[in-house]
Short mmCIF file of C-alpha atoms in Angstrom, two decimals:
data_model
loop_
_atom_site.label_atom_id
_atom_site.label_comp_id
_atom_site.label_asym_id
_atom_site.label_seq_id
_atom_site.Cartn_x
_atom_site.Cartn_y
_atom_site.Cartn_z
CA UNK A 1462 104.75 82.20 125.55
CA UNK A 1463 101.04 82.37 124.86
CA UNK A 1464 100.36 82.24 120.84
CA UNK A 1465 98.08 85.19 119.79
CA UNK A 1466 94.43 84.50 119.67
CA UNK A 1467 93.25 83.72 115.55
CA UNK A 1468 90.03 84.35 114.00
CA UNK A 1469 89.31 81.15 111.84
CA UNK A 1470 87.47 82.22 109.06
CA UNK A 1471 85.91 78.19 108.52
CA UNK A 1472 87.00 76.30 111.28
CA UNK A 1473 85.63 72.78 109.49
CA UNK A 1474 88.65 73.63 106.65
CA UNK A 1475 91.13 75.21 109.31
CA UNK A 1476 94.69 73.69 108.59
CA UNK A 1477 96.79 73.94 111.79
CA UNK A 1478 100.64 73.18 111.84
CA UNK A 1479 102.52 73.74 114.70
CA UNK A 1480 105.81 75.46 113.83
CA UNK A 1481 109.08 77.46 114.93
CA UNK A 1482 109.62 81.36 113.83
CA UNK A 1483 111.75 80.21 111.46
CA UNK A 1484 109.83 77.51 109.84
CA UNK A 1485 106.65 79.74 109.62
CA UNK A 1486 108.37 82.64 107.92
CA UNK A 1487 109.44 79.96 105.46
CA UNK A 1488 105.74 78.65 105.04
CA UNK A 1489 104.61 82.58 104.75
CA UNK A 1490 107.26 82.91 101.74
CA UNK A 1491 106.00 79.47 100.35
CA UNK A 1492 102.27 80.72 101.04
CA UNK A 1493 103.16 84.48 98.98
CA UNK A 1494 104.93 82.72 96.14
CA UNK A 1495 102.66 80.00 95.49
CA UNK A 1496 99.83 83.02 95.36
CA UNK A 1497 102.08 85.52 93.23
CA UNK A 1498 104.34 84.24 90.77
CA UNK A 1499 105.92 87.91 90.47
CA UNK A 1500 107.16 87.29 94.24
CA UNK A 1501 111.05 86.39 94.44
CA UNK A 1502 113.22 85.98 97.05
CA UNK A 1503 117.03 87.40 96.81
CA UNK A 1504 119.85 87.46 98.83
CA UNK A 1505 123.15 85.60 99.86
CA UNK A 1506 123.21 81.99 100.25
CA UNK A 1507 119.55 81.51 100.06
CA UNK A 1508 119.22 79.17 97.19
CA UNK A 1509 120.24 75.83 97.39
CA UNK A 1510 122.11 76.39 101.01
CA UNK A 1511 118.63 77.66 102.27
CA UNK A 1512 120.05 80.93 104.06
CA UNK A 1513 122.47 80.59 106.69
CA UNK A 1514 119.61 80.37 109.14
CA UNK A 1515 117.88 77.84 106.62
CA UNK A 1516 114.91 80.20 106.52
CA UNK A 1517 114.44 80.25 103.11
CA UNK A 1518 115.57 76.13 102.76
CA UNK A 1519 113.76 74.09 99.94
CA UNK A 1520 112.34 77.36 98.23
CA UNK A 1521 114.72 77.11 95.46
CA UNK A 1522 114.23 73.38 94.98
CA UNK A 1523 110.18 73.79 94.55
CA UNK A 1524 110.18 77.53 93.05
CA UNK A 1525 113.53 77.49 90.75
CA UNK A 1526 116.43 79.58 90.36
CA UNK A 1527 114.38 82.61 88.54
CA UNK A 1528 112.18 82.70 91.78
CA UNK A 1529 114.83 82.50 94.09
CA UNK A 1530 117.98 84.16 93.71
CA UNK A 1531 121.74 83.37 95.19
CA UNK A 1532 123.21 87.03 94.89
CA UNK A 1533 126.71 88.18 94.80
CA UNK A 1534 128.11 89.65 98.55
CA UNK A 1535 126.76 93.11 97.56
CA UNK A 1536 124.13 94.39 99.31
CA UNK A 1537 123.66 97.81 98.29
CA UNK A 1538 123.18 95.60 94.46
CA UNK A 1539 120.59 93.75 96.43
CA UNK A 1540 118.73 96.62 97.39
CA UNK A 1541 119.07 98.84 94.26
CA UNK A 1542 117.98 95.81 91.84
CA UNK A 1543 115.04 94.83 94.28
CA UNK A 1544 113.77 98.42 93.73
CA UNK A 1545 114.07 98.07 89.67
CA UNK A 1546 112.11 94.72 90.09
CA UNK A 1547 109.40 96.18 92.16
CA UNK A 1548 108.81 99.39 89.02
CA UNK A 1549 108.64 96.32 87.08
CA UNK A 1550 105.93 94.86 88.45
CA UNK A 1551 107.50 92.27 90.53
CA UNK A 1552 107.08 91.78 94.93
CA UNK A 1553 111.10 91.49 95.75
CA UNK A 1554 111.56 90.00 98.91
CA UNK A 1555 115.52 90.56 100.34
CA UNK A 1556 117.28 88.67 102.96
CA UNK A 1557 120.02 90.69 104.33
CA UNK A 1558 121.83 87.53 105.58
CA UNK A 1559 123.19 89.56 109.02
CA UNK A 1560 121.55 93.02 110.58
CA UNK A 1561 125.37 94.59 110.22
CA UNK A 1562 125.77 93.89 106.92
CA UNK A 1563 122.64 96.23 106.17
CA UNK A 1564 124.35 99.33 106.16
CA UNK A 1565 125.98 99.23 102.13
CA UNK A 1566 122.75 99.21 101.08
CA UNK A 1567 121.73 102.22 103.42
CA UNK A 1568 121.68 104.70 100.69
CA UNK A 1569 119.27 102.88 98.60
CA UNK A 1570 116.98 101.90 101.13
CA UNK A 1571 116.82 105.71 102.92
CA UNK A 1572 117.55 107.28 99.39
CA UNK A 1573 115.67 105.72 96.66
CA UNK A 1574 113.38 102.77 97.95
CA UNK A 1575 111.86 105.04 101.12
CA UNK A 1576 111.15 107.85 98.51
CA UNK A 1577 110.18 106.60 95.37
CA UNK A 1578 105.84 106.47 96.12
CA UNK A 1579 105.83 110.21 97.05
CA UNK A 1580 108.71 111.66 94.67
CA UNK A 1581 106.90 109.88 91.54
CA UNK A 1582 103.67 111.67 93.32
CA UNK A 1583 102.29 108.01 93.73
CA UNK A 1584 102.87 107.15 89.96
CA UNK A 1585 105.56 104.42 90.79
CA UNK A 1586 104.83 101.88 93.83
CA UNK A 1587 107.53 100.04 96.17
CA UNK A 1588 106.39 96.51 97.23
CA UNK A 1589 109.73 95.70 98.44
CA UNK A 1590 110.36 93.83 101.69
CA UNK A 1591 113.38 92.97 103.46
CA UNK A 1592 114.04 90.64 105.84
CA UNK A 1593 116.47 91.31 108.48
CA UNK A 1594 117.63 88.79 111.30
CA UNK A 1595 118.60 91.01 114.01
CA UNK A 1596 119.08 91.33 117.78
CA UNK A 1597 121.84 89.50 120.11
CA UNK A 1598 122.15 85.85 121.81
CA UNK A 1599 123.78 83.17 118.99
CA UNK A 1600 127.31 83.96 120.52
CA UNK A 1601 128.44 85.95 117.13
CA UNK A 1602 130.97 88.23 116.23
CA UNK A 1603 131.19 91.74 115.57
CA UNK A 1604 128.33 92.95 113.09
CA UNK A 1605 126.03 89.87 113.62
CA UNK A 1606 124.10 90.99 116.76
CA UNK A 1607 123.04 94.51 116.17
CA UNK A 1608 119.82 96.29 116.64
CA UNK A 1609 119.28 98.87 114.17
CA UNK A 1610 115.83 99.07 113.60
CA UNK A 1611 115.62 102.55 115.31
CA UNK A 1612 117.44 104.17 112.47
CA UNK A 1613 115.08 102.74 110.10
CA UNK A 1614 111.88 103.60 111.57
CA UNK A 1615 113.57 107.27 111.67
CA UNK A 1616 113.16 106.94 107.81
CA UNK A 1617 109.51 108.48 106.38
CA UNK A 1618 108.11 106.22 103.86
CA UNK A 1619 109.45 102.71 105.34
CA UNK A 1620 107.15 100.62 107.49
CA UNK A 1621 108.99 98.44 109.61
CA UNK A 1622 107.66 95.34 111.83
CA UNK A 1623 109.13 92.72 114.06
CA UNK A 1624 107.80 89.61 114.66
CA UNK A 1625 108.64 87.39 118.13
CA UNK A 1626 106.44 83.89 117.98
CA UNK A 1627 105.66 81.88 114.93
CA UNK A 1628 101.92 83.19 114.16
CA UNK A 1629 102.99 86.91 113.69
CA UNK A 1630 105.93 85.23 111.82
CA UNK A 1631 103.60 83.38 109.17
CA UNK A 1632 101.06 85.98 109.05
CA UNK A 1633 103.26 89.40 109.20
CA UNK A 1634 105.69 87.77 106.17
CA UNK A 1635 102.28 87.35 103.47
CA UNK A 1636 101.16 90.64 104.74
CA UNK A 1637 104.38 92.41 104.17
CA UNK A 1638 104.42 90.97 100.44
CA UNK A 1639 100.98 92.34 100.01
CA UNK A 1640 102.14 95.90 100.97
CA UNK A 1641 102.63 98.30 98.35
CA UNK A 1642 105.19 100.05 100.41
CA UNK A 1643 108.38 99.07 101.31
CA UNK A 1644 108.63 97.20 104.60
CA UNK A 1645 111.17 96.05 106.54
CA UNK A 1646 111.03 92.63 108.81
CA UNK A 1647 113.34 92.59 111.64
CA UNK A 1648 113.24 88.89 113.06
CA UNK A 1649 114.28 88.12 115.83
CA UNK A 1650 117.42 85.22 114.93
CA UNK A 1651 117.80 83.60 118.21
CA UNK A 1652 114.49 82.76 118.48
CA UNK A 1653 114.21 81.34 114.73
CA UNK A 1654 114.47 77.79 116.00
CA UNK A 1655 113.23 77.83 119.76
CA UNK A 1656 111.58 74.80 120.44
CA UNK A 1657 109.60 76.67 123.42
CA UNK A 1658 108.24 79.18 120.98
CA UNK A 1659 106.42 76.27 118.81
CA UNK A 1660 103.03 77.34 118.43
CA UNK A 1661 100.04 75.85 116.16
CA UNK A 1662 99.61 78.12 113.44
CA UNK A 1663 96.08 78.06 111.75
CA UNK A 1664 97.18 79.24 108.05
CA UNK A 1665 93.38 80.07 107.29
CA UNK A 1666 92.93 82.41 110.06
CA UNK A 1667 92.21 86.20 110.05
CA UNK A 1668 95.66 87.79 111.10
CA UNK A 1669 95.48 90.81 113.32
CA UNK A 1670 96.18 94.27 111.43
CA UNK A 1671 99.91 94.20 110.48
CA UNK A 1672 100.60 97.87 111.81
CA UNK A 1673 99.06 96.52 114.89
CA UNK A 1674 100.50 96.56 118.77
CA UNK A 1675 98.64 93.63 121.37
CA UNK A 1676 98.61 92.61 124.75
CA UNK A 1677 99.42 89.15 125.39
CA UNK A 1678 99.04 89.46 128.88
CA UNK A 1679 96.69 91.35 130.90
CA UNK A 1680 98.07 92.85 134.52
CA UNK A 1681 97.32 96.19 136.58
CA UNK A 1682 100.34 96.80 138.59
CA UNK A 1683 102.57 97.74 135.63
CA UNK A 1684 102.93 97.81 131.97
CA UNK A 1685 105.48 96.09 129.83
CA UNK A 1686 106.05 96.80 126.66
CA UNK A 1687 108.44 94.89 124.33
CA UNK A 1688 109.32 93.79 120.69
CA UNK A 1689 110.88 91.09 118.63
CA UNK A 1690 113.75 89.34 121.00
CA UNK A 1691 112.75 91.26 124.34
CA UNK A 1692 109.32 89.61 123.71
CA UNK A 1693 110.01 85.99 125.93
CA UNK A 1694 112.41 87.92 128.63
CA UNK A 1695 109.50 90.37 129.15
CA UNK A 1696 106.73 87.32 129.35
CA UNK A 1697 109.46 85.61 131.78
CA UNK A 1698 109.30 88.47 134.00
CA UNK A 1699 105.43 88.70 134.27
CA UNK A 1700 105.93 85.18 135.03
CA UNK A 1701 108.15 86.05 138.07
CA UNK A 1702 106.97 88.71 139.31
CA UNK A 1703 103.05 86.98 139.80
CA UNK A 1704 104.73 84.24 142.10
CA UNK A 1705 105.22 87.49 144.35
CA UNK A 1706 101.84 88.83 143.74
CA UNK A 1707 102.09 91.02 141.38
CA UNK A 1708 99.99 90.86 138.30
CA UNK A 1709 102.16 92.56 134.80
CA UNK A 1710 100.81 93.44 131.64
CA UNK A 1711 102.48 92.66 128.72
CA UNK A 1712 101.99 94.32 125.38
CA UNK A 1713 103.82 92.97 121.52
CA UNK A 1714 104.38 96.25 119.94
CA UNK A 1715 104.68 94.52 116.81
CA UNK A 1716 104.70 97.48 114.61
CA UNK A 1717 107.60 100.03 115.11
CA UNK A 1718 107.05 102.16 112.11
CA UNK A 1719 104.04 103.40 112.69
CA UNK A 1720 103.64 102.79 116.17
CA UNK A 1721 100.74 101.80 117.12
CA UNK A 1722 100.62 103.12 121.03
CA UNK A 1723 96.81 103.08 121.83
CA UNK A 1724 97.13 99.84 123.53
CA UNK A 1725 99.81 101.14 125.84
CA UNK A 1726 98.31 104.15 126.65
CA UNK A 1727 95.15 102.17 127.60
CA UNK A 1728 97.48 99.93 129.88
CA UNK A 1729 99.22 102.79 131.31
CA UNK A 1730 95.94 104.50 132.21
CA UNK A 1731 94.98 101.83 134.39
CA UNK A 1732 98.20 100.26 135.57
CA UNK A 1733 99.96 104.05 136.05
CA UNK A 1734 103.55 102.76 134.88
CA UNK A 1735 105.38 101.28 132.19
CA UNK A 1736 108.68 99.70 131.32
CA UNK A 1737 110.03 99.37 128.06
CA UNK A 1738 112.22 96.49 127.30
CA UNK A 1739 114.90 96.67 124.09
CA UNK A 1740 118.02 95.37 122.71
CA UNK A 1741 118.92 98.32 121.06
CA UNK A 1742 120.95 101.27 122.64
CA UNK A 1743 118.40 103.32 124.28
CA UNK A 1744 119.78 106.91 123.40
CA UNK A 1745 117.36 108.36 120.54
CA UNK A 1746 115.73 104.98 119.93
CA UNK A 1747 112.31 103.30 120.12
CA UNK A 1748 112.52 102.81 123.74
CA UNK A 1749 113.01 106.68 124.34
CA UNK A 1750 110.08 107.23 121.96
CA UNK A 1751 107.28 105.16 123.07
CA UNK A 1752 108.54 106.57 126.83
CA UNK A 1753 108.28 110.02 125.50
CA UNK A 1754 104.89 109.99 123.75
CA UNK A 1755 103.70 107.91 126.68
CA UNK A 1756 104.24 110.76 129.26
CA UNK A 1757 102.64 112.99 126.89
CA UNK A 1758 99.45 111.16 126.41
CA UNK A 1759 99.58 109.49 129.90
CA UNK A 1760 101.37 112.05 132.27
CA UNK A 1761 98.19 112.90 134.33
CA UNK A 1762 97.22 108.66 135.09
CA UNK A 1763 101.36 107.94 135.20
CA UNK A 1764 102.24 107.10 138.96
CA UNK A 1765 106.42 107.21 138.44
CA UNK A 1766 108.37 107.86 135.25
CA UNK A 1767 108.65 105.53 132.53
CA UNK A 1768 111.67 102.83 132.82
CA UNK A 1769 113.54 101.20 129.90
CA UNK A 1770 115.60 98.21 129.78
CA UNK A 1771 117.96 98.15 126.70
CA UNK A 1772 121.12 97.84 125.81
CA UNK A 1773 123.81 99.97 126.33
CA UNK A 1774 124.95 103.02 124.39
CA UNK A 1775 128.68 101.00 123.31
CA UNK A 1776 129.40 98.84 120.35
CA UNK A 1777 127.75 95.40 120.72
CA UNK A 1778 130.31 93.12 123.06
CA UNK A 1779 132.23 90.25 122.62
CA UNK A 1780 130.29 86.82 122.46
CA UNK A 1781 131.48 86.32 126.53
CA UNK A 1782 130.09 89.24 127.27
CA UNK A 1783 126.80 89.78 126.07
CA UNK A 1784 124.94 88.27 128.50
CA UNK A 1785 125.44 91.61 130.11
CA UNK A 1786 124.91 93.49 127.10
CA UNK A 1787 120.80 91.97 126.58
CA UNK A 1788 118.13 92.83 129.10
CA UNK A 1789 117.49 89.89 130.95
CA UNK A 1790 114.89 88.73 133.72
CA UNK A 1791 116.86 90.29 136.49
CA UNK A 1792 117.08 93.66 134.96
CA UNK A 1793 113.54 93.83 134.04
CA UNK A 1794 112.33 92.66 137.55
CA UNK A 1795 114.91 95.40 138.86
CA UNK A 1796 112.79 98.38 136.24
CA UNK A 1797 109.92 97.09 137.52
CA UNK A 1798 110.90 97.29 141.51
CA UNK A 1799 111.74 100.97 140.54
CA UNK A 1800 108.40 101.92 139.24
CA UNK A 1801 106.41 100.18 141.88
CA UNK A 1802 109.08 102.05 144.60
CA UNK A 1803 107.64 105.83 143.55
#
């Protein structure tokens, strides 16, 4: 997959590492709390075992234990003493160590954290992120290979991004510290340690906007859009479907809370269709809304109606069995035969 184009702001004193997703969210962290020494990092298991996805390994060696903090199995405590930090003055930064274990600490994230900027009128800030590994494809069991990050962007007063190659993972991590609001990182966890997503990171670029959507790949017989996971099985089917003449467009939403759908619409004016590729269930989801303000803002240039590739409305499967739980190559090429059909 193509790394997103960077800015450098002095190319002479650029600094260029090539990394996974998972090692440049770990240099962002590094980056944000060598900056800002009110930045911590909390969670289970991400001291001195590093996370279980070793995202956050070494940062307790180099930072020390009152920087980065091993927490009890309690992530509702997580949540609610991340939020007392932040009125304190300090940048929490959360790992919820699996995207099912999330929901204990749903009441304090849609109750208190969401809220607390606009029922203090602005008085009291938020700058609160947490990190949540999410999505399907490690072979795990029950509660370790949701998508929830529908219900979240459902929530006024969150802002919630997903990353999918190691640039936006660097860059999105330092810009989510930096956010007076809360914000939520879904990452995508199969692709933490892909060796065919390494990409040079220059850490003294300009990032792109974080509340941002891009298209890494320009087409004109249909639209793609995709986030997070979906990201490589959408490029893969661009990929395909050009060895049979047929030229995709591919657009990183990036941002799911706000969306940012000007880019799509843009696409969709020219290439007059679009499928929309997710892991999560695709009744009342992301999916459903980009395809729904999409035929509002596009239904005049759209030339059949939008397609999305999720997964399906059941409980996540057994390991065996999600390979037919995912959106995969063939079931994208198969959206996209039924848009170019009409």
């Amino acid at each position: 997959m193509a790394a997103p184009v960077q800015s450098p702001v002095d190319t002479q004193a650029a600094t260029t590492q090539t990394m996974t997703i998972g090692k440049a969210l770990n240099n962002g962290l590094r980056a944000s709390m060598e900056a800002d020494p009110k930045v911590l990092v909390m969670g289970e298991d991400v001291g001195k075992l590093g996370g279980v996805f070793r995202v956050t390994d070494g940062l307790q060696k180099d930072f020390g234990e009152h920087r980065v903090l091993d927490t009890p199995l309690a992530e509702s405590g997580i949540v609610g003493t991340a939020i007392g930090l932040a009125v304190r003055g300090f940048r929490p930064v959360c790992e919820i160590q699996f995207e099912g274990f999330i929901f204990p600490a749903f009441d304090q994230i849609s109750s208190q954290l969401a809220k607390l900027h606009y029922r203090t009128q602005g008085k009291l800030k938020a700058p609160v992120v947490i990190r949540v590994p999410f999505g399907g494809g490690i072979g795990a069991v029950e509660h370790h290979s949701e998508s929830p990050e529908s219900l979240f962007s459902h929530i006024p007063g969150l802002k919630v991004v997903s990353c999918s190659n190691p640039v936006d993972a660097y860059w999105m991590m330092q810009q989510a510290i930096s956010s007076d609001d809360p914000v939520m990182l879904f990452e995508p966890k199969k692709l933490y340690h892909s060796s065919a997503l390494k990409a040079p990171v220059d850490t003294t670029a300009t990032p792109d906007p974080l509340h941002s959507s891009r298209v890494v790949r320009h087409g004109d017989a249909a639209t793609i859009a995709a986030y997070g996971p979906s990201l490589p099985v959408a490029l893969d089917a661009a990929t395909a479907a050009q060895e049979e003449g047929r030229s995709l467009e591919v657009i990183d939403l990036r941002t799911l809370s706000p969306l940012d759908l000007g880019p799509v619409f843009e696409s969709v004016r020219r290439t007059g269709r679009l499928v929309v590729v997710s892991e999560a269930p695709s009744e009342v989801s992301l999916a459903s809304e980009v395809a729904a303000r999409v035929q509002q803002e596009c239904f005049y240039s759209l030339e059949a109606p939008v397609q999305r590739v999720t997964g399906f409305d059941t409980p996540y499967p057994p390991a065996k069995l999600e390979e037919h739980f995912v959106p995969d190559l063939d079931r994208v090429l198969h959206a996209v035969d039924n848009a170019l059909e009409w």
